[in-house]
CSV table of C-alpha atoms in Angstrom, one decimal:
chain,number,residue,atom,x,y,z
X,212,MET,CA,106.3,33.0,-44.4
X,213,ALA,CA,107.7,32.8,-40.9
X,214,LYS,CA,108.2,30.5,-37.9
X,215,ILE,CA,105.9,31.5,-35.1
X,216,VAL,CA,105.6,30.1,-31.6
X,217,LEU,CA,102.1,30.5,-30.0
X,218,ALA,CA,101.7,30.1,-26.3
X,219,ASP,CA,98.1,29.9,-24.9
X,220,ASP,CA,96.6,27.7,-22.3
X,221,ASP,CA,93.2,27.5,-24.0
X,222,LYS,CA,92.9,24.5,-26.4
X,223,PHE,CA,90.4,26.1,-28.8
X,224,ILE,CA,92.4,29.3,-29.0
X,225,ARG,CA,95.5,27.3,-29.9
X,226,VAL,CA,93.7,25.4,-32.6
X,227,ALA,CA,92.0,28.5,-34.1
X,228,TYR,CA,95.2,30.5,-34.3
X,229,LYS,CA,97.4,27.6,-35.4
X,230,ASP,CA,95.0,26.7,-38.3
X,231,GLY,CA,94.4,30.3,-39.3
X,232,LEU,CA,98.0,31.4,-39.3
X,233,THR,CA,99.1,28.2,-41.0
X,234,ARG,CA,96.7,28.9,-43.8
X,235,ALA,CA,98.2,32.4,-44.0
X,236,GLY,CA,101.5,30.7,-44.9
X,237,HIS,CA,103.4,30.5,-41.5
X,238,ILE,CA,104.8,27.6,-39.6
X,239,ILE,CA,103.3,27.5,-36.1
X,240,ASP,CA,104.5,25.7,-33.0
X,241,VAL,CA,102.3,25.8,-29.9
X,242,ALA,CA,102.9,25.6,-26.2
X,243,GLU,CA,100.3,25.1,-23.4
X,244,ASP,CA,102.0,26.7,-20.5
X,245,GLY,CA,104.8,29.0,-19.6
X,246,GLU,CA,107.5,26.4,-19.1
X,247,GLU,CA,106.7,24.8,-22.4
X,248,ALA,CA,106.7,28.2,-24.1
X,249,ILE,CA,110.3,28.8,-23.1
X,250,GLU,CA,111.4,25.3,-24.2
X,251,VAL,CA,109.8,25.6,-27.6
X,252,VAL,CA,111.1,29.1,-28.3
X,253,LYS,CA,114.6,28.0,-27.5
X,254,LYS,CA,114.3,24.9,-29.7
X,255,VAL,CA,112.6,26.5,-32.7
X,256,LYS,CA,114.1,30.0,-32.5
X,257,PRO,CA,111.1,31.5,-34.3
X,258,ASN,CA,110.7,34.9,-36.1
X,259,LEU,CA,107.9,35.8,-33.7
X,260,VAL,CA,106.4,34.8,-30.4
X,261,LEU,CA,102.7,35.2,-29.6
X,262,LEU,CA,102.4,35.0,-25.9
X,263,ASP,CA,99.3,34.8,-23.7
X,264,LEU,CA,99.5,36.3,-20.2
X,265,ILE,CA,97.4,33.9,-18.0
X,266,MET,CA,99.1,30.5,-18.2
X,267,PRO,CA,99.9,27.8,-15.8
X,268,LYS,CA,103.4,27.1,-14.5
X,269,LEU,CA,104.8,30.4,-15.6
X,270,ASN,CA,102.7,33.4,-16.6
X,271,GLY,CA,103.3,35.5,-19.7
X,272,PHE,CA,105.3,38.2,-17.9
X,273,GLU,CA,107.6,35.6,-16.3
X,274,VAL,CA,108.1,34.0,-19.7
X,275,LEU,CA,108.8,37.4,-21.3
X,276,GLU,CA,111.4,38.2,-18.7
X,277,LYS,CA,113.1,34.9,-19.1
X,278,LEU,CA,113.2,35.2,-22.9
X,279,LYS,CA,114.5,38.7,-22.8
X,280,SER,CA,117.3,37.8,-20.5
X,281,ASP,CA,118.5,34.8,-22.6
X,282,PRO,CA,121.0,35.9,-25.2
X,283,GLU,CA,120.0,33.1,-27.5
X,284,VAL,CA,116.5,34.3,-27.9
X,285,LYS,CA,116.3,37.9,-26.5
X,286,ASP,CA,116.0,39.5,-29.9
X,287,ILE,CA,113.0,37.6,-31.1
X,288,PRO,CA,110.0,40.0,-31.1
X,289,VAL,CA,107.3,39.0,-28.6
X,290,VAL,CA,103.7,40.1,-28.9
X,291,ILE,CA,101.4,39.7,-25.9
X,292,LEU,CA,98.0,38.3,-26.9
X,293,THR,CA,95.6,38.6,-24.0
X,294,ASN,CA,92.0,38.7,-23.0
X,295,LEU,CA,92.7,41.0,-20.1
X,296,SER,CA,92.2,44.6,-21.0
X,297,LYS,CA,94.8,46.2,-23.2
X,298,ASP,CA,95.7,48.8,-20.5
X,299,THR,CA,96.4,46.1,-18.0
X,300,ASP,CA,100.1,46.2,-17.7
X,301,GLU,CA,100.6,47.4,-21.3
X,302,ASN,CA,103.4,49.6,-19.8
X,303,GLU,CA,104.8,46.7,-17.9
X,304,ALA,CA,104.7,44.5,-21.1
X,305,LYS,CA,106.6,47.1,-23.1
X,306,THR,CA,109.1,47.8,-20.3
X,307,LYS,CA,109.8,44.1,-20.1
X,308,GLY,CA,110.5,44.1,-23.9
X,309,ALA,CA,107.2,43.1,-25.6
X,310,VAL,CA,106.5,44.8,-28.9
X,311,THR,CA,102.8,45.4,-28.0
X,312,VAL,CA,99.7,44.1,-26.3
X,313,LEU,CA,96.8,42.9,-28.4
X,314,VAL,CA,93.4,41.9,-27.0
X,315,LYS,CA,92.4,38.6,-28.6
X,316,SER,CA,88.6,39.1,-28.6
X,317,ASP,CA,89.0,42.5,-30.2
X,318,ILE,CA,91.1,41.6,-33.2
X,319,SER,CA,89.9,39.5,-36.1
X,320,LEU,CA,92.2,36.8,-37.6
X,321,SER,CA,92.7,38.8,-40.8
X,322,GLU,CA,93.7,41.9,-38.7
X,323,LEU,CA,96.2,39.7,-36.8
X,324,VAL,CA,97.6,38.3,-40.1
X,325,ASN,CA,98.1,41.8,-41.4
X,326,TYR,CA,99.7,43.0,-38.2
X,327,ILE,CA,102.1,40.1,-38.2
X,328,GLN,CA,103.0,40.8,-41.9
X,329,GLN,CA,103.9,44.4,-41.0
X,330,LEU,CA,105.8,43.4,-38.0
X,331,LEU,CA,107.9,40.8,-39.8
X,332,VAL,CA,108.9,43.4,-42.3
X,333,LYS,CA,110.2,45.5,-39.5
X,334,TYR,CA,112.0,42.7,-37.7
K,863,MET,CA,67.3,86.8,52.4
K,864,HIS,CA,68.4,88.6,49.2
K,865,ARG,CA,72.0,87.5,49.5
K,866,PHE,CA,71.0,83.9,50.2
K,867,ARG,CA,68.8,83.7,47.1
K,868,LYS,CA,71.5,85.0,44.8
K,869,LYS,CA,74.0,82.4,46.1
K,870,SER,CA,71.7,79.5,45.4
K,871,ASN,CA,70.8,80.9,41.9
K,872,HIS,CA,74.5,81.0,41.1
K,873,LYS,CA,75.0,77.4,42.4
K,874,ASP,CA,72.0,76.3,40.3
K,875,SER,CA,73.4,78.0,37.2
K,876,VAL,CA,76.8,76.3,37.7
K,877,ASN,CA,75.1,72.9,38.2
K,878,PHE,CA,73.0,73.5,35.1
K,879,LEU,CA,76.0,74.4,33.0
K,880,GLU,CA,77.9,71.4,34.3
K,881,HIS,CA,75.0,69.2,33.4
K,882,GLN,CA,74.8,70.7,30.0
K,883,ARG,CA,78.5,70.1,29.5
K,884,ALA,CA,78.3,66.5,30.6
K,885,GLU,CA,75.3,66.0,28.3
K,886,PHE,CA,77.3,67.5,25.4
K,887,GLU,CA,80.4,65.3,26.2
K,888,ALA,CA,78.2,62.2,26.2
K,889,LEU,CA,76.6,63.2,22.9
K,890,PHE,CA,79.9,64.0,21.3
K,891,ASN,CA,81.5,60.8,22.4
K,892,SER,CA,78.5,58.7,21.4
K,893,ILE,CA,78.6,59.8,17.7
K,894,ALA,CA,79.5,56.7,15.7
K,895,GLU,CA,81.7,58.5,13.3
K,896,GLY,CA,85.0,60.1,14.1
K,897,VAL,CA,84.6,63.9,14.9
K,898,ILE,CA,87.4,66.4,15.2
K,899,THR,CA,86.9,70.1,15.6
K,900,THR,CA,89.5,72.8,15.2
K,901,ASP,CA,89.7,76.6,15.6
K,902,ALA,CA,90.0,78.9,12.6
K,903,GLU,CA,93.7,78.1,12.3
K,904,ALA,CA,93.1,74.4,12.1
K,905,LYS,CA,94.3,73.7,15.6
K,906,ILE,CA,92.5,70.8,17.1
K,907,ASN,CA,90.3,71.6,20.0
K,908,ARG,CA,87.9,68.6,20.3
K,909,VAL,CA,88.3,64.9,19.4
K,910,ASN,CA,85.6,62.3,20.1
K,911,GLN,CA,86.1,58.8,21.2
K,912,LYS,CA,85.4,57.2,17.8
K,913,ALA,CA,88.1,59.4,16.2
K,914,LEU,CA,90.5,58.2,18.8
K,915,ASP,CA,89.4,54.6,18.2
K,916,ILE,CA,89.9,54.8,14.5
K,917,LEU,CA,93.3,56.5,14.6
K,918,GLY,CA,94.7,55.0,17.7
K,919,PHE,CA,95.9,58.3,19.1
K,920,LYS,CA,95.4,59.5,22.7
K,921,ARG,CA,93.4,62.7,23.1
K,922,GLU,CA,96.5,64.6,24.5
K,923,ASP,CA,98.4,63.7,21.3
K,924,LEU,CA,96.0,65.7,19.3
K,925,ILE,CA,94.5,68.6,21.3
K,926,GLY,CA,96.2,71.9,20.5
K,927,LYS,CA,98.1,70.5,17.6
K,928,TRP,CA,97.8,71.7,14.0
K,929,PHE,CA,95.5,69.2,12.2
K,930,PRO,CA,97.5,68.6,8.9
K,931,LYS,CA,100.6,67.8,10.8
K,932,ALA,CA,99.1,65.9,13.7
K,933,ILE,CA,97.2,63.6,11.3
K,934,GLU,CA,99.2,62.9,8.2
K,935,ALA,CA,97.3,62.1,5.0
K,936,ARG,CA,98.4,60.1,1.9
K,937,ASN,CA,96.8,59.2,-1.3
K,938,ASP,CA,96.3,55.6,-2.5
K,939,LEU,CA,99.7,55.6,-4.2
K,940,GLY,CA,101.3,56.4,-0.9
K,941,ASN,CA,102.2,60.0,-1.7
K,942,GLU,CA,101.7,62.6,1.0
K,943,ILE,CA,98.8,65.0,0.2
K,944,ASN,CA,99.7,68.7,0.2
K,945,VAL,CA,98.3,70.8,2.9
K,946,ILE,CA,96.5,72.9,0.3
K,947,ASP,CA,94.7,69.8,-1.0
K,948,ARG,CA,93.5,68.6,2.4
K,949,PRO,CA,89.7,68.8,3.0
K,950,ILE,CA,90.2,71.0,6.1
K,951,THR,CA,92.2,73.6,4.2
K,952,LYS,CA,89.7,73.7,1.4
K,953,ALA,CA,86.8,73.9,3.8
K,954,LEU,CA,88.4,76.8,5.8
K,955,MET,CA,89.4,78.6,2.6
K,956,THR,CA,86.2,78.3,0.6
K,957,GLY,CA,83.8,78.4,3.5
K,958,MET,CA,82.1,75.3,2.1
K,959,PRO,CA,81.9,71.7,3.2
K,960,VAL,CA,84.4,69.5,1.5
K,961,THR,CA,84.1,65.7,1.1
K,962,GLY,CA,87.1,63.5,0.3
K,963,GLU,CA,88.5,60.0,0.4
K,964,LEU,CA,92.0,59.7,1.5
K,965,ASN,CA,94.3,57.7,3.9
K,966,TYR,CA,95.0,59.0,7.4
K,967,ILE,CA,98.2,57.7,9.0
K,968,ASN,CA,97.3,56.2,12.4
K,969,ALA,CA,99.3,56.3,15.6
K,970,LYS,CA,101.2,53.1,14.5
K,971,GLY,CA,102.1,54.7,11.1
K,972,VAL,CA,99.6,52.5,9.2
K,973,PRO,CA,97.5,54.3,6.5
K,974,ILE,CA,93.7,53.9,7.2
K,975,PRO,CA,91.4,54.5,4.2
K,976,ILE,CA,89.0,57.2,5.3
K,977,LYS,CA,85.9,59.0,3.9
K,978,THR,CA,85.5,62.5,5.4
K,979,THR,CA,83.4,65.6,5.2
K,980,CYS,CA,84.9,68.7,6.7
K,981,SER,CA,82.7,71.8,7.2
K,982,PRO,CA,83.7,75.2,8.3
K,983,ILE,CA,82.0,76.5,11.4
K,984,ILE,CA,80.6,79.9,10.6
K,985,LEU,CA,79.6,82.4,13.4
K,986,GLU,CA,78.4,85.8,12.3
K,987,ASN,CA,79.6,85.2,8.8
K,988,GLU,CA,83.2,84.4,10.0
K,989,PRO,CA,84.8,81.0,10.0
K,990,VAL,CA,85.6,80.3,13.6
K,991,GLY,CA,86.7,76.8,13.1
K,992,SER,CA,86.0,73.5,11.4
K,993,ILE,CA,84.3,70.3,12.2
K,994,GLN,CA,85.3,67.1,10.4
K,995,LEU,CA,83.4,63.9,10.3
K,996,PHE,CA,85.2,60.8,9.1
K,997,ARG,CA,84.8,57.0,9.0
K,998,ASP,CA,87.0,54.1,8.3
K,999,ILE,CA,86.2,52.6,4.9
K,1000,SER,CA,88.7,49.7,4.9
K,1001,GLU,CA,86.0,47.1,4.6
K,1002,GLU,CA,84.3,48.9,1.8
K,1003,LYS,CA,87.6,49.1,0.0
K,1004,ILE,CA,88.2,45.4,0.3
K,1005,ILE,CA,84.7,44.7,-1.1
K,1006,GLU,CA,85.4,47.2,-4.0
K,1007,GLU,CA,88.7,45.5,-4.7
K,1008,ALA,CA,87.0,42.1,-4.7
K,1009,LYS,CA,84.3,43.4,-7.1
K,1010,SER,CA,86.9,44.8,-9.4
K,1011,GLU,CA,88.9,41.6,-9.5
K,1012,PHE,CA,85.8,39.6,-10.1
K,1013,LEU,CA,84.9,41.8,-13.0
K,1014,SER,CA,88.3,41.5,-14.6
K,1015,ILE,CA,88.4,37.8,-14.2
K,1016,THR,CA,84.8,37.4,-15.5
K,1017,SER,CA,85.5,39.5,-18.6
K,1018,HIS,CA,88.6,37.5,-19.2
K,1019,GLN,CA,86.7,34.2,-18.8
K,1020,LEU,CA,83.9,35.5,-21.1
K,1021,ARG,CA,86.3,36.8,-23.8
K,1022,THR,CA,88.1,33.5,-24.2
K,1023,PRO,CA,85.3,31.4,-25.6
K,1024,LEU,CA,84.0,34.4,-27.5
K,1025,THR,CA,87.4,34.7,-29.2
K,1026,ALA,CA,87.2,31.1,-30.2
K,1027,ILE,CA,83.7,31.5,-31.7
K,1028,ARG,CA,84.8,34.6,-33.5
K,1029,LEU,CA,88.0,33.0,-35.0
K,1030,PHE,CA,86.3,29.8,-36.2
K,1031,THR,CA,83.3,31.7,-37.6
K,1032,GLU,CA,85.7,34.0,-39.5
K,1033,MET,CA,87.6,31.1,-41.0
K,1034,ILE,CA,84.5,29.2,-42.1
K,1035,LEU,CA,83.0,32.4,-43.6
K,1036,ALA,CA,86.3,32.9,-45.5
K,1037,LYS,CA,85.7,29.4,-46.9
K,1038,GLN,CA,89.0,28.2,-45.5
K,1039,VAL,CA,87.4,24.8,-44.6
K,1040,GLY,CA,85.2,24.3,-47.7
K,1041,PRO,CA,82.5,26.0,-49.7
K,1042,LEU,CA,79.3,27.3,-48.1
K,1043,THR,CA,75.7,27.2,-49.2
K,1044,HIS,CA,73.9,30.5,-49.3
K,1045,SER,CA,72.0,29.8,-46.1
K,1046,GLN,CA,75.1,28.6,-44.3
K,1047,HIS,CA,76.8,31.8,-45.2
K,1048,GLU,CA,73.9,33.9,-44.0
K,1049,TYR,CA,73.5,32.0,-40.7
K,1050,LEU,CA,77.2,32.3,-40.0
K,1051,LYS,CA,77.2,36.0,-40.7
K,1052,MET,CA,74.5,36.4,-38.0
K,1053,ILE,CA,76.5,34.3,-35.6
K,1054,GLU,CA,79.6,36.5,-36.3
K,1055,GLU,CA,77.6,39.7,-35.8
K,1056,SER,CA,76.1,38.4,-32.5
K,1057,THR,CA,79.5,37.4,-31.3
K,1058,ILE,CA,81.1,40.7,-32.0
K,1059,ARG,CA,78.2,42.4,-30.3
K,1060,MET,CA,78.7,40.3,-27.2
K,1061,ILE,CA,82.4,41.0,-27.2
K,1062,LYS,CA,81.6,44.8,-27.3
K,1063,LEU,CA,79.1,44.4,-24.5
K,1064,VAL,CA,81.7,42.6,-22.3
K,1065,GLY,CA,84.1,45.5,-22.9
K,1066,MET,CA,81.5,48.1,-22.2
K,1067,THR,CA,80.3,46.4,-19.1
K,1068,LEU,CA,83.8,46.4,-17.8
K,1069,ASN,CA,84.2,50.1,-18.5
K,1070,VAL,CA,80.8,50.9,-16.9
K,1071,SER,CA,81.7,48.9,-13.8
K,1072,ARG,CA,85.1,50.6,-13.5
K,1073,ILE,CA,83.5,54.0,-13.6
K,1074,GLU,CA,80.9,53.0,-11.1
K,1075,LEU,CA,83.4,51.5,-8.8
K,1076,ASN,CA,85.3,54.7,-9.0
K,1077,ARG,CA,88.4,53.0,-10.2
K,1078,LEU,CA,88.7,54.7,-13.5
K,1079,LYS,CA,92.1,56.3,-14.0
K,1080,VAL,CA,92.2,59.5,-16.0
K,1081,ASP,CA,95.7,59.9,-17.4
K,1082,THR,CA,96.0,63.3,-19.2
K,1083,LYS,CA,98.7,64.7,-21.4
K,1084,PRO,CA,98.8,68.0,-23.3
K,1085,LEU,CA,97.2,67.2,-26.7
K,1086,ILE,CA,95.5,68.9,-29.5
K,1087,ALA,CA,91.9,68.0,-29.7
K,1088,GLU,CA,91.6,68.8,-33.4
K,1089,ASP,CA,94.2,66.2,-34.3
K,1090,LEU,CA,92.4,63.5,-32.2
K,1091,ILE,CA,89.1,64.4,-33.8
K,1092,LYS,CA,90.6,64.1,-37.3
K,1093,GLU,CA,91.9,60.6,-36.4
K,1094,ILE,CA,88.6,59.5,-35.0
K,1095,ALA,CA,86.8,60.9,-38.1
K,1096,ASN,CA,89.0,58.8,-40.3
K,1097,GLU,CA,88.3,55.7,-38.2
K,1098,VAL,CA,84.5,56.1,-38.7
K,1099,LYS,CA,84.8,57.0,-42.4
K,1100,PRO,CA,84.1,53.4,-43.6
K,1101,LEU,CA,80.9,53.3,-41.5
K,1102,ALA,CA,79.9,56.7,-42.8
K,1103,GLU,CA,80.4,55.6,-46.3
K,1104,GLU,CA,78.4,52.4,-45.7
K,1105,LYS,CA,75.5,54.5,-44.4
K,1106,HIS,CA,75.8,57.1,-47.1
K,1107,VAL,CA,76.5,59.8,-44.5
K,1108,SER,CA,78.8,62.7,-45.3
K,1109,LEU,CA,81.2,63.9,-42.5
K,1110,HIS,CA,82.1,67.5,-42.1
K,1111,LEU,CA,84.8,68.8,-39.9
K,1112,ASN,CA,84.5,72.3,-38.7
K,1113,LEU,CA,87.9,72.8,-36.9
K,1114,PRO,CA,89.5,76.1,-36.2
K,1115,LYS,CA,92.8,76.9,-37.9
K,1116,LYS,CA,94.4,78.0,-34.6
K,1117,LYS,CA,95.1,74.8,-32.7
K,1118,VAL,CA,94.9,74.9,-28.9
K,1119,SER,CA,96.5,72.4,-26.6
K,1120,MET,CA,94.7,71.1,-23.6
K,1121,ARG,CA,95.1,68.2,-21.2
K,1122,LEU,CA,93.3,65.1,-22.5
K,1123,ASP,CA,93.2,61.4,-21.7
K,1124,PRO,CA,93.5,60.1,-25.3
K,1125,MET,CA,91.6,56.8,-24.6
K,1126,LEU,CA,88.8,58.5,-22.8
K,1127,PHE,CA,88.5,61.2,-25.4
K,1128,HIS,CA,88.5,58.6,-28.1
K,1129,GLU,CA,85.7,56.7,-26.3
K,1130,ILE,CA,83.6,59.8,-26.0
K,1131,MET,CA,84.0,61.0,-29.6
K,1132,HIS,CA,83.8,57.5,-31.1
K,1133,ASN,CA,80.5,56.9,-29.3
K,1134,LEU,CA,79.0,60.3,-30.3
K,1135,LEU,CA,80.2,60.0,-33.9
K,1136,THR,CA,79.0,56.4,-34.5
K,1137,ASN,CA,75.6,57.3,-33.0
K,1138,ALA,CA,75.3,60.3,-35.2
K,1139,ILE,CA,76.2,58.2,-38.3
K,1140,ARG,CA,74.0,55.2,-37.4
K,1141,TYR,CA,71.0,57.2,-36.5
K,1142,SER,CA,71.3,59.6,-39.4
K,1143,SER,CA,68.7,60.4,-42.0
K,1144,THR,CA,68.3,57.8,-44.7
K,1145,GLN,CA,68.5,60.5,-47.3
K,1146,GLU,CA,71.6,62.6,-47.4
K,1147,GLY,CA,72.7,62.0,-43.9
K,1148,LYS,CA,75.1,64.7,-42.8
K,1149,VAL,CA,77.2,64.7,-39.6
K,1150,GLU,CA,79.2,67.8,-38.6
K,1151,ILE,CA,81.9,67.9,-35.9
K,1152,GLY,CA,83.3,71.1,-34.6
K,1153,ILE,CA,85.1,72.6,-31.7
K,1154,GLU,CA,85.0,76.1,-30.2
K,1155,HIS,CA,87.6,77.4,-27.8
K,1156,GLY,CA,86.0,79.8,-25.3
K,1157,LYS,CA,87.5,82.0,-22.6
K,1158,ASP,CA,86.8,79.5,-19.8
K,1159,SER,CA,85.9,76.3,-21.5
K,1160,HIS,CA,86.1,74.3,-24.8
K,1161,THR,CA,83.0,73.0,-26.5
K,1162,ILE,CA,83.0,70.1,-29.0
K,1163,TYR,CA,79.8,69.5,-30.9
K,1164,VAL,CA,78.5,66.6,-33.0
K,1165,LYS,CA,75.6,67.5,-35.1
K,1166,ASP,CA,73.4,65.1,-37.2
K,1167,ASN,CA,70.2,65.4,-39.2
K,1168,GLY,CA,69.0,62.0,-38.1
K,1169,ILE,CA,66.0,60.5,-36.2
K,1170,GLY,CA,66.4,62.8,-33.2
K,1171,ILE,CA,65.5,62.2,-29.6
K,1172,PRO,CA,61.8,62.2,-28.7
K,1173,GLN,CA,61.0,64.8,-26.1
K,1174,LYS,CA,59.5,62.3,-23.7
K,1175,ASP,CA,62.8,60.4,-23.7
K,1176,GLU,CA,65.2,63.4,-23.2
K,1177,LYS,CA,65.5,62.9,-19.5
K,1178,ARG,CA,66.5,59.3,-19.8
K,1179,ILE,CA,68.8,59.4,-22.8
K,1180,PHE,CA,71.9,59.2,-20.6
K,1181,SER,CA,70.5,56.3,-18.4
K,1182,ARG,CA,72.1,52.9,-18.4
K,1183,PHE,CA,70.6,50.6,-21.0
K,1184,PHE,CA,68.1,53.1,-22.1
K,1185,ARG,CA,67.2,53.2,-25.8
K,1186,ALA,CA,64.5,55.4,-27.3
K,1187,ASP,CA,61.8,53.6,-29.3
K,1188,ASN,CA,62.8,55.3,-32.5
K,1189,ALA,CA,66.3,54.2,-31.9
K,1190,ILE,CA,65.3,50.6,-31.5
K,1191,LYS,CA,63.3,50.8,-34.7
K,1192,THR,CA,66.2,52.2,-36.6
K,1193,ILE,CA,68.8,49.9,-35.4
K,1194,GLY,CA,67.8,46.6,-33.7
K,1195,GLU,CA,71.0,46.0,-31.7
K,1196,GLY,CA,72.6,48.5,-29.4
K,1197,THR,CA,73.7,48.2,-25.8
K,1198,GLY,CA,72.1,51.4,-24.5
K,1199,LEU,CA,75.4,52.0,-22.7
K,1200,GLY,CA,77.1,54.4,-25.1
K,1201,LEU,CA,75.6,57.6,-23.9
K,1202,TYR,CA,75.7,56.5,-20.3
K,1203,LEU,CA,79.5,56.0,-20.6
K,1204,VAL,CA,79.9,59.3,-22.5
K,1205,ASN,CA,78.1,61.2,-19.8
K,1206,ARG,CA,79.9,59.4,-16.9
K,1207,ILE,CA,83.3,59.9,-18.4
K,1208,ILE,CA,82.7,63.6,-19.1
K,1209,LYS,CA,81.4,64.2,-15.6
K,1210,GLU,CA,84.4,62.3,-14.1
K,1211,THR,CA,86.8,64.5,-16.0
K,1212,GLY,CA,85.2,67.8,-14.9
K,1213,GLY,CA,83.1,68.5,-18.1
K,1214,LYS,CA,79.4,68.5,-19.0
K,1215,VAL,CA,77.5,67.0,-21.9
K,1216,THR,CA,74.2,68.5,-23.2
K,1217,PHE,CA,72.2,68.2,-26.4
K,1218,THR,CA,69.4,69.8,-28.4
K,1219,SER,CA,67.2,67.6,-30.5
K,1220,LYS,CA,64.0,67.5,-32.6
K,1221,GLU,CA,62.5,64.2,-33.4
K,1222,GLY,CA,62.7,63.6,-37.2
K,1223,TYR,CA,65.1,66.5,-37.7
K,1224,GLY,CA,68.3,65.7,-35.9
K,1225,THR,CA,70.4,66.0,-32.7
K,1226,THR,CA,73.4,68.0,-31.7
K,1227,PHE,CA,75.5,66.9,-28.7
K,1228,TYR,CA,77.7,69.5,-26.9
K,1229,VAL,CA,80.7,68.4,-24.9
K,1230,LYS,CA,82.0,71.1,-22.6
K,1231,LEU,CA,85.4,70.7,-21.2
K,1232,PRO,CA,87.2,72.8,-18.6
K,1233,LEU,CA,89.7,75.4,-20.0
K,1234,LEU,CA,92.7,73.4,-19.0
K,1235,GLY,CA,91.2,70.2,-20.2
K,1236,MET,CA,90.2,66.9,-18.5
K,1237,LYS,CA,90.9,66.6,-14.8
K,1238,SER,CA,93.4,63.9,-14.0
K,1239,LYS,CA,92.4,61.2,-11.5
K,1240,ASP,CA,94.4,58.5,-9.7
K,1241,GLY,CA,92.7,55.2,-10.3
K,1242,ASP,CA,94.0,51.9,-11.0
K,1243,LYS,CA,92.6,51.0,-14.3
K,1244,GLY,CA,92.2,52.8,-17.6
K,1245,LEU,CA,89.4,52.0,-20.1
K,1246,SER,CA,89.1,48.6,-21.5
K,1247,THR,CA,89.3,48.7,-25.3
């Protein structure tokens, strides 16, 4: 049971992940764009951030950089959830402080739930 | 009289030679590709007009100069290319024509993307010089870049709604939003399967396009093939169990390290293994994987006792989208891209894939890799997973 912030600019993706992860027992707050993502993370201080890369206002990398340079929230684990290829900037994501990059279309909801479970144990 | 005739013959010869020379110059300078010739030591002795136009040099800047220094070359990452790796060096050393794509630094210091073929000039079995043809491929590169961007964006756009369909279908099937009738369950399972198939196809199309656009990056590290094979065998175990196929690993005790790109290697082996399992014999399917380390190459084999490849289809088995009739009968869905990708990846990395097969009895695929392993390649993208 954890607080998770999900940032994605696609409405259906937000609904799907929010519903699925809520039923898995977590509390989900969503954001539609990069700026909102930062606001919500700072307000909620979640246990985990799920971050899309392609978003309006600020893209995922810019959000990641800002979060990691803010002492209030820099220790919150961030997982990039993208539909670009995994290799696209996986190095960049990890260098900027993300835990990993997951490709949304390639991972089922139950696989994501398991992954989050394992991650939360570590963090 | 005699002396008079000799003089006029001499004058005619000189005129004739002058004329020949003028004709040659005109021909040389009208060639629409850049041409540079050198002596056997790679000192430039002729440059045509197109070469000057492409590179922006004056003829006197280049004549008599040593080619590799007069015209600097860099790779796409901006690093200078070693003299020994330049096409002209390879051509003169091997006595064979060499083709390459690289960037020549023009007179203003700007890198120009170039495609070139350099051939040694052989006279009486000796290299007496070289002749290099090259052309500016800047426009082609822009088009390639645009195609690649388009592909990335399109796959991204396609994957987003596919993700939504996948997630909602999964939740309905898991009865998270209410009970399902038998038919609803069955229909949804088919939607889910179709969606996952489409997702795989999008991924594969992206990979195929990257290979074809020559943008595939091959990133090798020293690895032990046996360990990777064991991992992949573990991954496909659930599939093997589902299809009642037994997996046998025939791996030597002595492990040998070679350079491998783990993602590409995974793609190759995963494709071959899942094929072997899926097209296996319905009774007692057996799949064997092994590796042999030879003196100048390594061979990995995947052997099954499945449906085999009909002789008439052997030539096309590696073609894009090709599926043999017996394959289609055995498994309805399949992209026809798996073996195409396997073949392309192996070729790109310096290896070769072959097979032996008998319809109804089984197939064995052999992947031969160079002794040192896969050849690295600068590209800008790895495989899409």
